[in-house]
Structure formats: structure tokens, C-alpha cells
């Protein structure tokens, strides 16, 4: 039986509120009695944010669903807690018309039962209905709404359900963990089998129609605005080497880049940029969608924290997650985030780079010094990830060097100076004012 508890704002308290160079604003919310975290975030038309997460402040130690609404500056406005009578694990939610559709899994450890669930929540964050589906385990990786209005849930189990909660398909086949799913143009679904290393094509009966790709461990799959397919997976020979790839709808590869990371990545799309996150290390990587060129790599300034989700609001990136068993929510400026000033402090001793004057009108100098002879490539990009100019591409000796950039007919705005050595990539931002 579903029981509801409304948590008044006086129960929540701000454990810290501070500003750092990398944050436009930052808030941390929690309770002295247990653990809370934010799992997914949605931007509202009125500028507020709605977050679904989990709280473990219960008498029996089980976790409940937590819904919160935040103001545009991160101030907490309202929250609600829902207990389905088990240990509930919210995974994500989506906006459908005037309702939120939340989904996740639950474990009833006393009864030895598990289920997936879909909840219907109104705009006042009141849960109006919930559908429970018996499964082998409670882990849900992803849920999508299909073009015909149904919901496809994948994880340790796989099932297709209608908007009324009717199970339309639930194959009794062990695919291992299914980590991601997208709907393709032909009506089939591309489903990533993480353990098996395959991407399968499934029909509406969730029967395998074809094998689309053979990978090692694959993490995430998204369909871009241009109907391209982007994936993130680990390398066959080195599980720490993350490979990000772009495919067309026929699964012909367009580009592939290796990134040496050590965490699970999720993919996001924004304009001409593809973003990947490492939730455990709070790293964000921005990639040019057209050619796979890495344009940014930065880390959020939090210790012992977890980054679960983020969204783009004009020039800001709004992030949520968990820190010290509390919910945190913060905003960073998208332009500084692409080339953060903080990176200047982590440059190795053998490399220095600066832009002067900055801001500039028409012409500026890019100054750099190296302690080892190296092949240098110096490029200019706009903030959409498009290559504007190549200033240098040759082997340079040890010492200090300077290259002038004449912006010519380039429009006013922020530009990215990208300097590649044989082993490192360095980025700086500069502002052209005409």
C-alpha cells in the first residue's frame, strides 16, 4: 500500500552554502538522521528544477522515493517522500504532458521479492498512481517512452509496459545486465547487453532480430538530434580505456576516440557538443559531435562526492548528486566550464600557455613555453566546437614561443585556444570584442 509523507522545509536544512570559482552557486541539503541523494533532474518552464532521489530516513532502514523542487538559484522550495513498503531505488523520471513518470526498482528483503515500478506524479509532486512489476532483481538501468506511448524498461530484467501499467512483453531470457536502450527509425530497439558485449536489435515482443555491434563492456547509448547514434564503452584490451564513438542509423562508424578514464560514463547532447560524465570522479568531457575532437575536460571541485545528472540551461550547467550522504545541487558557467580557469593551476611544470591581450580586438598573442622538443598543434575553436583557424602544426624546440592570431572576420564572442603537444592537450578561453 502506498503511503505518503510530506516533508516540511523546516526538516531539511542547508549543511553548507558556499561559492567557489568553478560554481555560480552551490547548495547541500540533508538530514542528521540518514542519507539522501539526488538521482535525476528536470528543468521546468518557470525556471525551477524538479529532482527525484532517495532518502534512507526510515524506521526500518529501507529507502524511500524523494521528490524535491528547487528555485532557479538552488534554494529548496518543497519536498515529498513516498514509501512503497520496501527498499525503493528511484532511477530516473521524465515529463509527460502535465505529469512526471518516475521509474526504478524495489526490494522487499523480508519477503525475498523484487520488482520494477512506474509512478505517476502530478505537478504538485503528489503521487497519483504506481504500477509494480514482479522481476528477478530490482536494478533498472534505463527506461524510455516509445513512439507509440509505451514504456520500455531495461536492467537486470527487460519489459515493455503500456501507459496503463499492462505488461506487453517480458521475455524469460537472461541477457545479463542491459545497460541502455534507444528506439531506432525502423521501430526496433537497440539494446546494450553490458555483460555479453553485444548491441541487439529487438522488436516490440522484445525478441532479438539482429546483432548490431560486438563490443566489450558497453555503458551508454543515445540517439542524437541528427539521428546519429553515440556510444561509450571500454576497450577490449584495456578496460580503463574508454571509447566514445559515433554511428549512422545503419551502424556504420563515423568516428571513434579513445579516452583514458576509470569510471562509468553517461552521454548527453547539447547543440554541437557531446558531453560524457564520470559520476564517481566528477569529471565532464566535451566532444565535437562532427569529428570527435575533445574540447574540454574538467573536474568539479567536490571531495567524496557523486555526480548523478546534469542539464543545460542557456549558458549554465545544473548538476546534482550526493556528497557526505546529502543531496547537492550546483551550477557552473558553460563557457568557463569548457575551458575552466582552474586548469591553469594544474598545468605541469614543463608547459605554460597564456593569451594576451584578453579580451582583445582583432589581434592577440598566444604565448607558450616548453621544456622538451615536441610537435605542436595550435588551433582556434568557437564554443560550438567548430574549427575556426589552425595557427601552428609543426615540431617546436625547447623555449618560449609566441603566435599571433588575427581574428579577421570572426564574430565577437568567446573562442577556445587548443594547444596539442605529443602527450598533452591544453585549453584556454579568449574573448573577441569588436
CSV table of C-alpha atoms in Angstrom, one decimal:
chain,number,residue,atom,x,y,z
A,1,UNK,CA,0.0,0.0,0.0
A,2,UNK,CA,1.3,3.4,-0.9
A,3,UNK,CA,1.7,5.8,2.0
A,4,UNK,CA,2.7,9.4,1.6
A,5,UNK,CA,4.7,11.7,3.9
A,6,UNK,CA,5.2,15.3,3.1
A,7,UNK,CA,8.5,16.6,4.5
A,8,UNK,CA,8.2,20.2,5.5
A,9,UNK,CA,11.0,22.5,4.6
A,10,UNK,CA,11.9,23.0,8.2
A,11,UNK,CA,13.1,19.4,8.4
A,12,UNK,CA,15.5,20.0,5.6
A,13,UNK,CA,18.5,22.1,6.4
A,14,UNK,CA,21.4,23.6,4.4
A,15,UNK,CA,24.6,21.9,5.6
A,16,UNK,CA,26.7,24.2,3.5
A,17,UNK,CA,26.2,27.1,1.2
A,18,UNK,CA,29.3,28.4,-0.5
A,19,UNK,CA,30.7,29.8,-3.7
A,20,UNK,CA,33.8,28.6,-5.4
A,21,UNK,CA,35.4,29.9,-8.6
A,22,UNK,CA,34.0,27.0,-10.5
A,23,UNK,CA,30.4,27.3,-9.2
A,24,UNK,CA,28.0,30.0,-9.9
A,25,UNK,CA,26.0,28.7,-6.9
A,26,UNK,CA,26.1,25.6,-4.8
A,27,UNK,CA,23.8,24.1,-2.1
A,28,UNK,CA,23.9,21.0,0.0
A,29,UNK,CA,20.8,19.6,1.7
A,30,UNK,CA,20.3,16.7,4.1
A,31,UNK,CA,19.1,15.4,7.4
A,32,UNK,CA,21.0,14.5,10.5
A,33,UNK,CA,19.2,11.2,10.6
A,34,UNK,CA,20.3,9.4,7.4
A,35,UNK,CA,21.3,9.5,3.8
A,36,UNK,CA,19.7,11.4,0.9
A,37,UNK,CA,20.8,11.9,-2.7
A,38,UNK,CA,19.5,13.4,-6.0
A,39,UNK,CA,19.2,10.9,-8.9
A,40,UNK,CA,17.8,12.9,-11.8
A,41,UNK,CA,16.8,16.5,-12.6
A,42,UNK,CA,14.2,18.2,-14.9
A,43,UNK,CA,14.1,21.9,-15.8
A,44,UNK,CA,10.6,23.5,-15.6
A,45,UNK,CA,9.3,26.3,-17.8
A,46,UNK,CA,9.1,28.7,-14.8
A,47,UNK,CA,12.9,28.4,-14.2
A,48,UNK,CA,12.6,26.0,-11.3
A,49,UNK,CA,14.1,22.4,-11.1
A,50,UNK,CA,12.4,19.2,-10.0
A,51,UNK,CA,14.6,16.4,-8.7
A,52,UNK,CA,13.9,12.7,-7.9
A,53,UNK,CA,16.2,10.9,-5.5
A,54,UNK,CA,16.3,8.7,-2.5
A,55,UNK,CA,16.1,9.1,1.3
A,56,UNK,CA,17.1,6.4,3.8
A,57,UNK,CA,15.5,8.1,6.8
A,58,UNK,CA,13.0,5.4,7.8
A,59,UNK,CA,12.4,3.3,10.9
A,60,UNK,CA,13.3,0.0,9.2
A,61,UNK,CA,16.3,1.4,7.4
A,62,UNK,CA,14.7,0.9,3.9
A,63,UNK,CA,14.9,3.7,1.3
A,64,UNK,CA,12.1,5.8,0.1
A,65,UNK,CA,11.5,7.9,-3.0
A,66,UNK,CA,12.3,11.6,-2.5
A,67,UNK,CA,11.0,14.4,-4.8
A,68,UNK,CA,12.2,18.0,-4.4
A,69,UNK,CA,11.7,21.3,-6.2
A,70,UNK,CA,14.4,23.9,-6.3
A,71,UNK,CA,14.3,27.6,-7.2
A,72,UNK,CA,16.5,28.9,-10.1
A,73,UNK,CA,19.3,29.6,-7.6
A,74,UNK,CA,19.1,26.2,-6.0
A,75,UNK,CA,17.0,27.2,-2.9
A,76,UNK,CA,14.8,24.4,-1.7
A,77,UNK,CA,11.1,25.1,-2.3
A,78,UNK,CA,9.3,21.9,-1.5
A,79,UNK,CA,9.9,18.1,-1.0
A,80,UNK,CA,7.8,15.0,-0.7
A,81,UNK,CA,8.7,11.4,0.4
A,82,UNK,CA,6.9,8.2,-0.7
A,83,UNK,CA,7.2,4.7,0.7
A,84,UNK,CA,6.1,1.7,-1.3
A,85,UNK,CA,6.6,-0.6,1.6
A,86,UNK,CA,10.0,-1.8,0.5
A,87,UNK,CA,13.6,-0.6,-0.2
A,88,UNK,CA,12.9,1.7,-3.1
A,89,UNK,CA,15.5,2.7,-5.7
A,90,UNK,CA,14.4,5.6,-8.0
A,91,UNK,CA,16.4,5.6,-11.2
A,92,UNK,CA,15.1,8.5,-13.3
A,93,UNK,CA,11.9,10.3,-14.4
A,94,UNK,CA,10.5,12.1,-17.3
A,95,UNK,CA,7.8,14.8,-18.0
A,96,UNK,CA,4.8,13.5,-20.0
A,97,UNK,CA,2.2,16.2,-20.5
A,98,UNK,CA,1.3,17.6,-17.1
A,99,UNK,CA,2.7,14.6,-15.2
A,100,UNK,CA,6.0,13.1,-14.1
A,101,UNK,CA,6.7,9.5,-14.8
A,102,UNK,CA,9.2,8.1,-12.3
A,103,UNK,CA,10.7,4.7,-12.5
A,104,UNK,CA,13.0,2.4,-10.6
A,105,UNK,CA,13.1,-0.8,-8.6
A,106,UNK,CA,12.3,-2.1,-5.1
A,107,UNK,CA,13.5,-4.9,-2.9
A,108,UNK,CA,11.4,-6.5,-0.2
A,109,UNK,CA,14.2,-8.2,1.7
A,110,UNK,CA,11.8,-9.8,4.3
A,111,UNK,CA,9.7,-11.4,1.6
A,112,UNK,CA,12.6,-12.1,-0.8
A,113,UNK,CA,10.8,-10.3,-3.6
A,114,UNK,CA,11.9,-7.7,-6.1
A,115,UNK,CA,10.0,-5.5,-8.7
A,116,UNK,CA,10.3,-2.7,-11.2
A,117,UNK,CA,7.9,0.2,-10.7
A,118,UNK,CA,6.5,3.1,-12.6
A,119,UNK,CA,4.9,6.0,-10.7
A,120,UNK,CA,2.6,8.8,-11.9
A,121,UNK,CA,3.2,12.1,-10.2
A,122,UNK,CA,1.3,15.4,-10.6
A,123,UNK,CA,2.9,18.8,-10.8
A,124,UNK,CA,2.4,19.3,-7.1
A,125,UNK,CA,4.7,16.3,-6.5
A,126,UNK,CA,1.8,14.2,-5.4
A,127,UNK,CA,1.9,10.5,-6.4
A,128,UNK,CA,-1.4,9.6,-8.1
A,129,UNK,CA,-0.7,6.1,-9.1
A,130,UNK,CA,2.0,3.4,-9.1
A,131,UNK,CA,2.4,0.2,-11.1
A,132,UNK,CA,4.5,-2.7,-9.8
A,133,UNK,CA,6.0,-5.4,-12.0
A,134,UNK,CA,7.5,-8.5,-10.4
A,135,UNK,CA,11.1,-9.1,-11.6
A,136,UNK,CA,14.1,-11.2,-10.6
A,137,UNK,CA,16.0,-8.2,-9.3
A,138,UNK,CA,15.3,-4.5,-8.6
A,139,UNK,CA,18.0,-2.9,-10.8
A,140,UNK,CA,16.8,-0.7,-13.6
A,141,UNK,CA,19.4,0.9,-16.0
A,142,UNK,CA,17.1,2.9,-18.2
A,143,UNK,CA,13.5,3.4,-19.3
A,144,UNK,CA,12.4,5.1,-22.5
A,145,UNK,CA,9.0,6.1,-23.8
A,146,UNK,CA,8.4,4.5,-27.2
A,147,UNK,CA,6.9,6.3,-30.2
A,148,UNK,CA,3.6,4.5,-29.6
A,149,UNK,CA,3.4,5.7,-25.9
A,150,UNK,CA,4.6,2.6,-24.1
A,151,UNK,CA,7.5,2.3,-21.7
A,152,UNK,CA,10.5,0.0,-22.3
A,153,UNK,CA,12.4,-0.8,-19.1
A,154,UNK,CA,15.8,-2.5,-19.1
A,155,UNK,CA,18.3,-3.5,-16.5
A,156,UNK,CA,18.7,-7.0,-15.0
A,157,UNK,CA,15.3,-7.6,-16.5
A,158,UNK,CA,13.5,-6.3,-19.6
A,159,UNK,CA,9.9,-5.5,-20.0
A,160,UNK,CA,7.6,-3.4,-22.2
A,161,UNK,CA,4.5,-1.9,-20.4
A,162,UNK,CA,1.6,0.2,-21.6
A,163,UNK,CA,0.7,3.6,-20.1
A,164,UNK,CA,-2.0,1.9,-18.1
A,165,UNK,CA,0.5,-0.5,-16.5
A,166,UNK,CA,-0.2,-3.6,-18.6
A,167,UNK,CA,2.8,-5.8,-19.3
A,168,UNK,CA,3.0,-6.2,-23.0
A,169,UNK,CA,6.2,-8.2,-23.2
A,170,UNK,CA,8.6,-9.7,-20.6
A,171,UNK,CA,10.9,-12.3,-22.2
A,172,UNK,CA,12.1,-15.1,-20.0
A,173,UNK,CA,15.7,-14.9,-21.3
A,174,UNK,CA,18.8,-14.0,-19.4
A,175,UNK,CA,20.7,-11.3,-21.3
A,176,UNK,CA,22.7,-10.3,-18.3
A,177,UNK,CA,22.7,-6.6,-17.4
A,178,UNK,CA,21.1,-4.4,-20.1
A,179,UNK,CA,22.7,-1.0,-19.6
A,180,UNK,CA,21.0,1.2,-22.2
A,181,UNK,CA,18.3,1.3,-24.9
A,182,UNK,CA,17.2,3.6,-27.8
A,183,UNK,CA,14.4,3.3,-30.3
A,184,UNK,CA,15.5,3.2,-33.9
A,185,UNK,CA,13.9,4.6,-37.1
A,186,UNK,CA,12.6,1.2,-38.2
A,187,UNK,CA,10.6,0.7,-34.9
A,188,UNK,CA,13.1,-1.8,-33.4
A,189,UNK,CA,15.1,-1.1,-30.3
A,190,UNK,CA,18.8,-1.1,-29.9
A,191,UNK,CA,19.6,-2.7,-26.5
A,192,UNK,CA,23.1,-2.8,-25.0
A,193,UNK,CA,23.9,-6.1,-23.3
A,194,UNK,CA,26.7,-4.9,-20.9
A,195,UNK,CA,27.8,-8.4,-19.7
A,196,UNK,CA,27.6,-10.1,-23.1
A,197,UNK,CA,29.3,-7.2,-25.1
A,198,UNK,CA,26.6,-7.1,-27.8
A,199,UNK,CA,24.1,-4.5,-29.1
A,200,UNK,CA,21.0,-6.3,-30.1
A,201,UNK,CA,18.0,-5.2,-32.2
A,202,UNK,CA,14.7,-6.1,-30.6
A,203,UNK,CA,11.2,-5.9,-31.8
A,204,UNK,CA,8.0,-5.0,-29.8
A,205,UNK,CA,7.9,-8.6,-28.5
A,206,UNK,CA,11.4,-8.0,-27.2
A,207,UNK,CA,12.7,-10.8,-29.4
A,208,UNK,CA,16.2,-10.4,-30.8
A,209,UNK,CA,16.2,-9.7,-34.5
A,210,UNK,CA,19.8,-9.0,-35.2
A,211,UNK,CA,23.2,-8.2,-33.7
A,212,UNK,CA,24.1,-4.6,-34.4
A,213,UNK,CA,27.5,-4.4,-32.8
A,214,UNK,CA,30.0,-6.5,-30.9
A,215,UNK,CA,31.8,-4.6,-28.1
A,216,UNK,CA,33.4,-5.2,-24.8
A,217,UNK,CA,31.6,-3.7,-21.9
A,218,UNK,CA,29.3,-1.0,-23.2
A,219,UNK,CA,27.8,1.6,-20.9
A,220,UNK,CA,25.6,4.1,-22.6
A,221,UNK,CA,23.9,4.7,-25.9
A,222,UNK,CA,22.0,7.8,-27.1
A,223,UNK,CA,20.3,8.9,-30.3
A,224,UNK,CA,21.3,12.4,-31.4
A,225,UNK,CA,19.2,15.2,-32.8
A,226,UNK,CA,20.5,14.3,-36.3
A,227,UNK,CA,19.6,10.6,-35.8
A,228,UNK,CA,23.2,9.7,-35.3
A,229,UNK,CA,24.0,7.1,-32.6
A,230,UNK,CA,26.6,7.8,-29.9
A,231,UNK,CA,28.1,5.1,-27.6
A,232,UNK,CA,30.5,4.9,-24.8
A,233,UNK,CA,32.3,1.6,-24.0
A,234,UNK,CA,35.5,0.2,-22.7
A,235,UNK,CA,38.3,-1.2,-24.8
A,236,UNK,CA,38.9,-4.9,-25.5
A,237,UNK,CA,42.5,-4.8,-24.3
A,238,UNK,CA,42.3,-2.1,-21.6
A,239,UNK,CA,39.1,-1.8,-19.5
A,240,UNK,CA,40.3,1.7,-18.3
A,241,UNK,CA,40.4,3.0,-21.9
A,242,UNK,CA,37.0,4.4,-22.6
A,243,UNK,CA,36.0,4.6,-26.3
A,244,UNK,CA,33.4,7.1,-27.5
A,245,UNK,CA,32.0,6.5,-31.0
A,246,UNK,CA,29.5,7.9,-33.5
A,247,UNK,CA,27.5,5.8,-35.9
A,248,UNK,CA,24.9,6.5,-38.5
A,249,UNK,CA,21.5,4.7,-38.4
A,250,UNK,CA,22.9,1.8,-40.4
A,251,UNK,CA,25.6,1.3,-37.7
A,252,UNK,CA,28.4,2.5,-39.9
A,253,UNK,CA,31.0,4.1,-37.7
A,254,UNK,CA,31.6,7.8,-38.4
A,255,UNK,CA,34.4,8.4,-35.8
A,256,UNK,CA,35.9,6.8,-32.7
A,257,UNK,CA,38.1,8.4,-30.0
A,258,UNK,CA,39.9,6.8,-27.0
A,259,UNK,CA,39.7,8.5,-23.6
A,260,UNK,CA,41.7,7.1,-20.7
A,261,UNK,CA,39.4,7.2,-17.8
A,262,UNK,CA,38.5,4.9,-14.9
A,263,UNK,CA,34.8,5.3,-14.4
A,264,UNK,CA,31.3,4.6,-15.8
A,265,UNK,CA,30.3,7.3,-18.3
A,266,UNK,CA,26.9,8.6,-19.3
A,267,UNK,CA,26.4,10.6,-22.5
A,268,UNK,CA,24.5,13.9,-23.0
A,269,UNK,CA,23.9,16.0,-26.1
A,270,UNK,CA,23.8,19.8,-26.2
A,271,UNK,CA,23.9,21.7,-29.5
A,272,UNK,CA,27.0,20.7,-31.4
A,273,UNK,CA,28.7,19.2,-28.4
A,274,UNK,CA,28.6,15.7,-26.9
A,275,UNK,CA,29.2,15.5,-23.2
A,276,UNK,CA,30.2,12.5,-21.1
A,277,UNK,CA,30.4,12.3,-17.4
A,278,UNK,CA,32.3,10.2,-14.9
A,279,UNK,CA,30.0,10.2,-11.9
A,280,UNK,CA,32.5,9.0,-9.4
A,281,UNK,CA,35.3,11.4,-10.2
A,282,UNK,CA,33.0,14.3,-11.1
A,283,UNK,CA,34.6,14.7,-14.5
A,284,UNK,CA,32.9,16.2,-17.5
A,285,UNK,CA,34.3,15.8,-21.1
A,286,UNK,CA,33.0,17.8,-24.0
A,287,UNK,CA,33.5,16.5,-27.6
A,288,UNK,CA,32.8,17.9,-31.0
A,289,UNK,CA,29.9,15.9,-32.4
A,290,UNK,CA,31.2,16.2,-36.0
A,291,UNK,CA,34.7,14.8,-35.6
A,292,UNK,CA,35.1,13.6,-32.1
A,293,UNK,CA,37.7,16.3,-31.1
A,294,UNK,CA,37.9,16.7,-27.4
A,295,UNK,CA,37.3,20.3,-26.5
A,296,UNK,CA,37.1,20.2,-22.7
A,297,UNK,CA,38.0,18.0,-19.7
A,298,UNK,CA,37.4,19.4,-16.2
A,299,UNK,CA,36.5,18.2,-12.7
A,300,UNK,CA,34.0,19.7,-10.3
A,301,UNK,CA,35.6,20.9,-7.0
A,302,UNK,CA,34.0,18.5,-4.6
A,303,UNK,CA,35.6,15.7,-2.5
A,304,UNK,CA,34.0,12.3,-1.8
A,305,UNK,CA,31.0,13.2,-4.0
A,306,UNK,CA,29.0,11.6,-6.7
A,307,UNK,CA,27.6,13.4,-9.9
A,308,UNK,CA,24.4,11.7,-10.9
A,309,UNK,CA,22.8,14.0,-13.5
A,310,UNK,CA,23.0,17.4,-15.1
A,311,UNK,CA,21.1,19.6,-17.6
A,312,UNK,CA,21.9,22.6,-19.7
A,313,UNK,CA,20.1,25.9,-19.1
A,314,UNK,CA,21.3,28.5,-21.6
A,315,UNK,CA,25.0,29.1,-20.6
A,316,UNK,CA,24.7,27.2,-17.3
A,317,UNK,CA,25.2,23.5,-16.4
A,318,UNK,CA,23.0,22.5,-13.4
A,319,UNK,CA,24.4,19.4,-11.6
A,320,UNK,CA,23.0,17.2,-8.9
A,321,UNK,CA,24.3,14.2,-6.9
A,322,UNK,CA,25.4,13.1,-3.4
A,323,UNK,CA,28.1,14.4,-1.0
A,324,UNK,CA,28.6,13.4,2.6
A,325,UNK,CA,25.3,11.5,2.4
A,326,UNK,CA,23.5,14.7,1.4
A,327,UNK,CA,21.9,16.0,-1.8
A,328,UNK,CA,24.0,18.6,-3.6
A,329,UNK,CA,22.9,20.9,-6.4
A,330,UNK,CA,25.2,23.4,-8.1
A,331,UNK,CA,25.6,25.5,-11.3
A,332,UNK,CA,28.7,26.2,-13.4
A,333,UNK,CA,29.0,28.6,-16.3
A,334,UNK,CA,29.1,26.7,-19.5
A,335,UNK,CA,31.8,28.9,-21.1
A,336,UNK,CA,34.3,28.7,-18.2
A,337,UNK,CA,33.4,25.1,-17.8
A,338,UNK,CA,34.5,24.4,-21.4
A,339,UNK,CA,37.9,25.9,-20.6
A,340,UNK,CA,38.0,26.4,-16.8
A,341,UNK,CA,40.4,28.9,-15.4
A,342,UNK,CA,41.2,26.4,-12.7
A,343,UNK,CA,43.1,24.4,-15.3
A,344,UNK,CA,45.8,27.0,-15.3
A,345,UNK,CA,46.8,25.8,-11.8
A,346,UNK,CA,47.2,22.1,-12.8
A,347,UNK,CA,49.5,22.6,-15.8
A,348,UNK,CA,52.7,20.6,-15.5
A,349,UNK,CA,55.9,22.5,-14.8
A,350,UNK,CA,57.3,22.0,-18.4
A,351,UNK,CA,54.3,23.7,-20.0
A,352,UNK,CA,52.9,27.3,-19.8
A,353,UNK,CA,50.4,29.0,-22.0
A,354,UNK,CA,48.7,32.4,-21.9
A,355,UNK,CA,46.7,34.7,-24.2
A,356,UNK,CA,47.4,38.5,-24.2
A,357,UNK,CA,45.6,40.8,-24.5
A,358,UNK,CA,42.4,39.1,-23.4
A,359,UNK,CA,39.8,40.3,-24.2
A,360,UNK,CA,41.1,41.6,-27.5
A,361,UNK,CA,40.0,43.4,-30.6
A,362,UNK,CA,41.1,41.7,-33.9
A,363,UNK,CA,44.6,40.5,-32.9
A,364,UNK,CA,46.0,38.8,-29.8
A,365,UNK,CA,49.2,36.8,-28.9
A,366,UNK,CA,49.3,33.2,-27.7
A,367,UNK,CA,52.4,32.6,-25.6
A,368,UNK,CA,53.7,29.2,-24.6
A,369,UNK,CA,56.9,27.6,-23.3
A,370,UNK,CA,58.0,24.0,-23.4
A,371,UNK,CA,60.9,22.2,-21.8
A,372,UNK,CA,61.1,19.4,-24.3
A,373,UNK,CA,61.1,19.5,-28.1
A,374,UNK,CA,57.6,18.5,-29.2
A,375,UNK,CA,55.2,18.5,-32.2
A,376,UNK,CA,52.8,21.4,-31.5
A,377,UNK,CA,49.4,21.9,-33.0
A,378,UNK,CA,47.7,25.2,-32.2
A,379,UNK,CA,44.0,25.6,-33.1
A,380,UNK,CA,41.1,28.0,-32.5
A,381,UNK,CA,37.6,26.7,-32.0
A,382,UNK,CA,34.3,28.5,-31.3
A,383,UNK,CA,32.1,27.5,-28.4
A,384,UNK,CA,30.0,25.3,-30.7
A,385,UNK,CA,33.1,23.1,-31.3
A,386,UNK,CA,33.7,24.3,-34.8
A,387,UNK,CA,37.3,24.7,-36.0
A,388,UNK,CA,38.0,28.4,-36.8
A,389,UNK,CA,41.7,28.6,-37.5
A,390,UNK,CA,44.9,26.5,-37.4
A,391,UNK,CA,47.8,28.7,-36.3
A,392,UNK,CA,50.6,26.1,-36.0
A,393,UNK,CA,51.3,22.5,-36.8
A,394,UNK,CA,55.0,21.6,-36.6
A,395,UNK,CA,57.8,20.4,-34.3
A,396,UNK,CA,59.0,23.2,-32.0
A,397,UNK,CA,62.2,23.4,-30.0
A,398,UNK,CA,62.6,23.9,-26.2
A,399,UNK,CA,61.9,27.5,-25.1
A,400,UNK,CA,59.4,30.3,-25.2
A,401,UNK,CA,57.3,30.9,-28.2
A,402,UNK,CA,54.6,33.3,-29.3
A,403,UNK,CA,52.0,33.1,-32.1
A,404,UNK,CA,49.7,35.9,-33.2
A,405,UNK,CA,46.1,35.3,-34.1
A,406,UNK,CA,44.3,37.7,-36.3
A,407,UNK,CA,40.6,37.1,-35.9
A,408,UNK,CA,39.8,38.8,-39.2
A,409,UNK,CA,36.2,38.4,-40.0
A,410,UNK,CA,35.4,36.2,-36.9
A,411,UNK,CA,32.4,37.4,-34.9
A,412,UNK,CA,32.6,38.8,-31.4
A,413,UNK,CA,32.4,36.1,-28.7
A,414,UNK,CA,34.3,33.5,-26.7
A,415,UNK,CA,36.8,31.3,-28.5
A,416,UNK,CA,38.9,28.3,-27.4
A,417,UNK,CA,42.6,28.2,-27.9
A,418,UNK,CA,43.6,24.5,-28.1
A,419,UNK,CA,47.3,23.5,-27.9
A,420,UNK,CA,48.3,19.9,-28.5
A,421,UNK,CA,51.7,18.5,-27.6
A,422,UNK,CA,52.7,14.9,-28.3
A,423,UNK,CA,51.3,13.9,-24.9
A,424,UNK,CA,49.0,16.6,-23.6
A,425,UNK,CA,46.1,18.9,-24.6
A,426,UNK,CA,45.8,22.4,-23.1
A,427,UNK,CA,42.9,24.8,-23.5
A,428,UNK,CA,42.4,28.5,-22.8
A,429,UNK,CA,39.4,30.8,-23.5
A,430,UNK,CA,39.7,34.2,-25.0
A,431,UNK,CA,37.1,36.9,-25.7
A,432,UNK,CA,37.0,38.7,-29.0
A,433,UNK,CA,35.3,42.2,-28.8
A,434,UNK,CA,34.7,44.2,-31.9
